[in-house]
GROMACS .gro file of C-alpha atoms in nm:
model
  160
    1UNK     CA    1   1.008   1.625  -0.204
    2UNK     CA    2   0.978   1.226  -0.461
    3UNK     CA    3   1.278   0.965  -0.271
    4UNK     CA    4   1.425   0.661  -0.445
    5UNK     CA    5   1.371   0.378  -0.187
    6UNK     CA    6   1.463   0.023  -0.251
    7UNK     CA    7   1.240  -0.236  -0.023
    8UNK     CA    8   1.341  -0.625  -0.019
    9UNK     CA    9   1.019  -0.817   0.025
   10UNK     CA   10   1.016  -1.155   0.149
   11UNK     CA   11   0.735  -1.444   0.289
   12UNK     CA   12   0.754  -1.795   0.336
   13UNK     CA   13   0.417  -1.880   0.486
   14UNK     CA   14   0.085  -1.930   0.311
   15UNK     CA   15   0.025  -1.850  -0.052
   16UNK     CA   16   0.379  -1.767  -0.081
   17UNK     CA   17   0.372  -1.549  -0.457
   18UNK     CA   18   0.002  -1.426  -0.313
   19UNK     CA   19   0.130  -1.217  -0.005
   20UNK     CA   20   0.411  -1.101  -0.237
   21UNK     CA   21   0.171  -0.994  -0.422
   22UNK     CA   22  -0.111  -0.825  -0.183
   23UNK     CA   23   0.192  -0.597  -0.030
   24UNK     CA   24   0.228  -0.449  -0.348
   25UNK     CA   25  -0.022  -0.378  -0.424
   26UNK     CA   26  -0.100  -0.213  -0.081
   27UNK     CA   27   0.165  -0.030  -0.119
   28UNK     CA   28   0.099   0.289  -0.325
   29UNK     CA   29  -0.103   0.495  -0.083
   30UNK     CA   30   0.229   0.601   0.032
   31UNK     CA   31   0.523   0.450  -0.191
   32UNK     CA   32   0.461   0.404  -0.570
   33UNK     CA   33   0.673   0.171  -0.749
   34UNK     CA   34   0.865   0.208  -1.040
   35UNK     CA   35   1.045  -0.131  -1.113
   36UNK     CA   36   1.046  -0.489  -0.962
   37UNK     CA   37   1.338  -0.809  -0.987
   38UNK     CA   38   1.207  -1.089  -1.072
   39UNK     CA   39   1.040  -1.334  -0.797
   40UNK     CA   40   1.300  -1.552  -0.607
   41UNK     CA   41   1.323  -1.918  -0.414
   42UNK     CA   42   1.520  -1.870  -0.127
   43UNK     CA   43   1.666  -2.104   0.112
   44UNK     CA   44   1.573  -1.946   0.460
   45UNK     CA   45   1.866  -1.800   0.548
   46UNK     CA   46   1.981  -1.722   0.989
   47UNK     CA   47   1.762  -1.963   1.119
   48UNK     CA   48   1.733  -2.253   0.840
   49UNK     CA   49   1.471  -2.484   0.991
   50UNK     CA   50   1.193  -2.343   0.764
   51UNK     CA   51   0.989  -2.348   0.494
   52UNK     CA   52   1.214  -2.135   0.204
   53UNK     CA   53   1.121  -1.808   0.109
   54UNK     CA   54   0.992  -1.630  -0.189
   55UNK     CA   55   1.174  -1.226  -0.238
   56UNK     CA   56   1.190  -1.015  -0.479
   57UNK     CA   57   1.283  -0.639  -0.420
   58UNK     CA   58   1.092  -0.270  -0.545
   59UNK     CA   59   1.293   0.047  -0.601
   60UNK     CA   60   1.002   0.261  -0.554
   61UNK     CA   61   0.944   0.646  -0.482
   62UNK     CA   62   0.791   0.791  -0.203
   63UNK     CA   63   0.758   1.167  -0.026
   64UNK     CA   64   0.757   0.960   0.343
   65UNK     CA   65   1.076   1.052   0.543
   66UNK     CA   66   1.270   0.795   0.672
   67UNK     CA   67   1.130   0.738   0.919
   68UNK     CA   68   0.782   0.769   0.863
   69UNK     CA   69   0.877   0.506   0.592
   70UNK     CA   70   0.973   0.243   0.824
   71UNK     CA   71   0.634   0.324   1.022
   72UNK     CA   72   0.460   0.276   0.764
   73UNK     CA   73   0.579  -0.112   0.601
   74UNK     CA   74   0.605  -0.236   0.932
   75UNK     CA   75   0.229  -0.145   0.977
   76UNK     CA   76   0.075  -0.238   0.658
   77UNK     CA   77   0.323  -0.619   0.732
   78UNK     CA   78   0.062  -0.629   1.094
   79UNK     CA   79  -0.267  -0.534   0.824
   80UNK     CA   80  -0.158  -0.795   0.638
   81UNK     CA   81  -0.160  -1.070   0.896
   82UNK     CA   82   0.270  -1.085   1.064
   83UNK     CA   83   0.301  -1.227   1.384
   84UNK     CA   84   0.663  -1.098   1.525
   85UNK     CA   85   0.793  -1.367   1.661
   86UNK     CA   86   1.177  -1.498   1.680
   87UNK     CA   87   1.439  -1.341   1.471
   88UNK     CA   88   1.489  -1.461   1.141
   89UNK     CA   89   1.193  -1.711   1.142
   90UNK     CA   90   0.910  -1.802   0.965
   91UNK     CA   91   0.701  -1.525   0.816
   92UNK     CA   92   0.364  -1.439   0.665
   93UNK     CA   93   0.552  -1.067   0.504
   94UNK     CA   94   0.840  -0.956   0.605
   95UNK     CA   95   0.903  -0.571   0.418
   96UNK     CA   96   1.295  -0.408   0.469
   97UNK     CA   97   1.429  -0.102   0.359
   98UNK     CA   98   1.779  -0.143   0.172
   99UNK     CA   99   1.785   0.238   0.002
  100UNK     CA  100   1.679   0.549   0.054
  101UNK     CA  101   1.817   0.826  -0.173
  102UNK     CA  102   2.194   0.694  -0.090
  103UNK     CA  103   2.144   0.821   0.319
  104UNK     CA  104   2.355   0.690   0.540
  105UNK     CA  105   2.078   0.654   0.868
  106UNK     CA  106   2.232   0.431   1.195
  107UNK     CA  107   1.949   0.570   1.493
  108UNK     CA  108   1.694   0.287   1.600
  109UNK     CA  109   1.529   0.139   1.521
  110UNK     CA  110   1.690   0.259   1.212
  111UNK     CA  111   1.990   0.140   0.999
  112UNK     CA  112   2.023   0.242   0.632
  113UNK     CA  113   2.116   0.098   0.429
  114UNK     CA  114   1.979  -0.212   0.567
  115UNK     CA  115   2.323  -0.364   0.777
  116UNK     CA  116   2.320  -0.741   0.657
  117UNK     CA  117   2.208  -0.708   0.247
  118UNK     CA  118   2.626  -0.738   0.096
  119UNK     CA  119   2.541  -1.068   0.281
  120UNK     CA  120   2.213  -1.243   0.202
  121UNK     CA  121   2.251  -1.374  -0.164
  122UNK     CA  122   1.830  -1.407  -0.152
  123UNK     CA  123   1.823  -0.982  -0.162
  124UNK     CA  124   2.086  -0.914  -0.351
  125UNK     CA  125   2.004  -1.143  -0.634
  126UNK     CA  126   1.654  -0.949  -0.661
  127UNK     CA  127   1.855  -0.614  -0.641
  128UNK     CA  128   2.093  -0.650  -0.916
  129UNK     CA  129   1.809  -0.742  -1.154
  130UNK     CA  130   1.691  -0.333  -1.093
  131UNK     CA  131   2.005  -0.207  -1.003
  132UNK     CA  132   2.289  -0.357  -1.057
  133UNK     CA  133   2.496  -0.034  -1.121
  134UNK     CA  134   2.370   0.113  -0.756
  135UNK     CA  135   2.670   0.221  -0.507
  136UNK     CA  136   2.660   0.144  -0.220
  137UNK     CA  137   2.671   0.513  -0.020
  138UNK     CA  138   2.961   0.308   0.270
  139UNK     CA  139   3.093  -0.045   0.096
  140UNK     CA  140   3.151   0.272  -0.239
  141UNK     CA  141   3.017  -0.108  -0.452
  142UNK     CA  142   2.816  -0.166  -0.703
  143UNK     CA  143   2.552  -0.398  -0.603
  144UNK     CA  144   2.637  -0.686  -0.905
  145UNK     CA  145   3.006  -0.649  -0.713
  146UNK     CA  146   2.881  -0.744  -0.357
  147UNK     CA  147   2.647  -0.979  -0.527
  148UNK     CA  148   3.016  -1.128  -0.666
  149UNK     CA  149   3.134  -1.130  -0.346
  150UNK     CA  150   2.897  -1.435  -0.222
  151UNK     CA  151   2.736  -1.779  -0.217
  152UNK     CA  152   2.384  -1.772  -0.440
  153UNK     CA  153   2.341  -2.110  -0.426
  154UNK     CA  154   1.944  -2.274  -0.392
  155UNK     CA  155   1.803  -1.997  -0.559
  156UNK     CA  156   1.623  -2.013  -0.867
  157UNK     CA  157   1.408  -1.828  -1.016
  158UNK     CA  158   1.032  -1.854  -0.899
  159UNK     CA  159   0.835  -1.880  -1.210
  160UNK     CA  160   0.423  -1.851  -1.145
   0.00000   0.00000   0.00000
């Protein structure tokens, strides 16, 4: 059975645009991209003493169940060169499941919808481009309404 997922991609080390493109090229074995947002340059969040990020969001289909998708994405991050460091620190690539159909899951290590996406302009700005009317399953608000509630200062569309 095909499931619709939204996945956030982010990077702030090395050739950032190449990192995003490499991640997208590596996905199709288990995840088929249906739509992708423009790329945005965004200020660091959580830990600010680091380079700016490039972020985008994809809408995709997958046959993988939620836990298997998480495992697949974490393995893909490692294959692309991500090394674990401190929370919210610099990273070569970051792949986060935002939504999986309209499921609500809260079992370690997986929480869907992503627990902080409504606070993060670097996720909501690109998500609005491809899913503005999508309704957050626990907050019962459209993505566009969530974005309207937060500061988007410093986020700019990245033209390669």
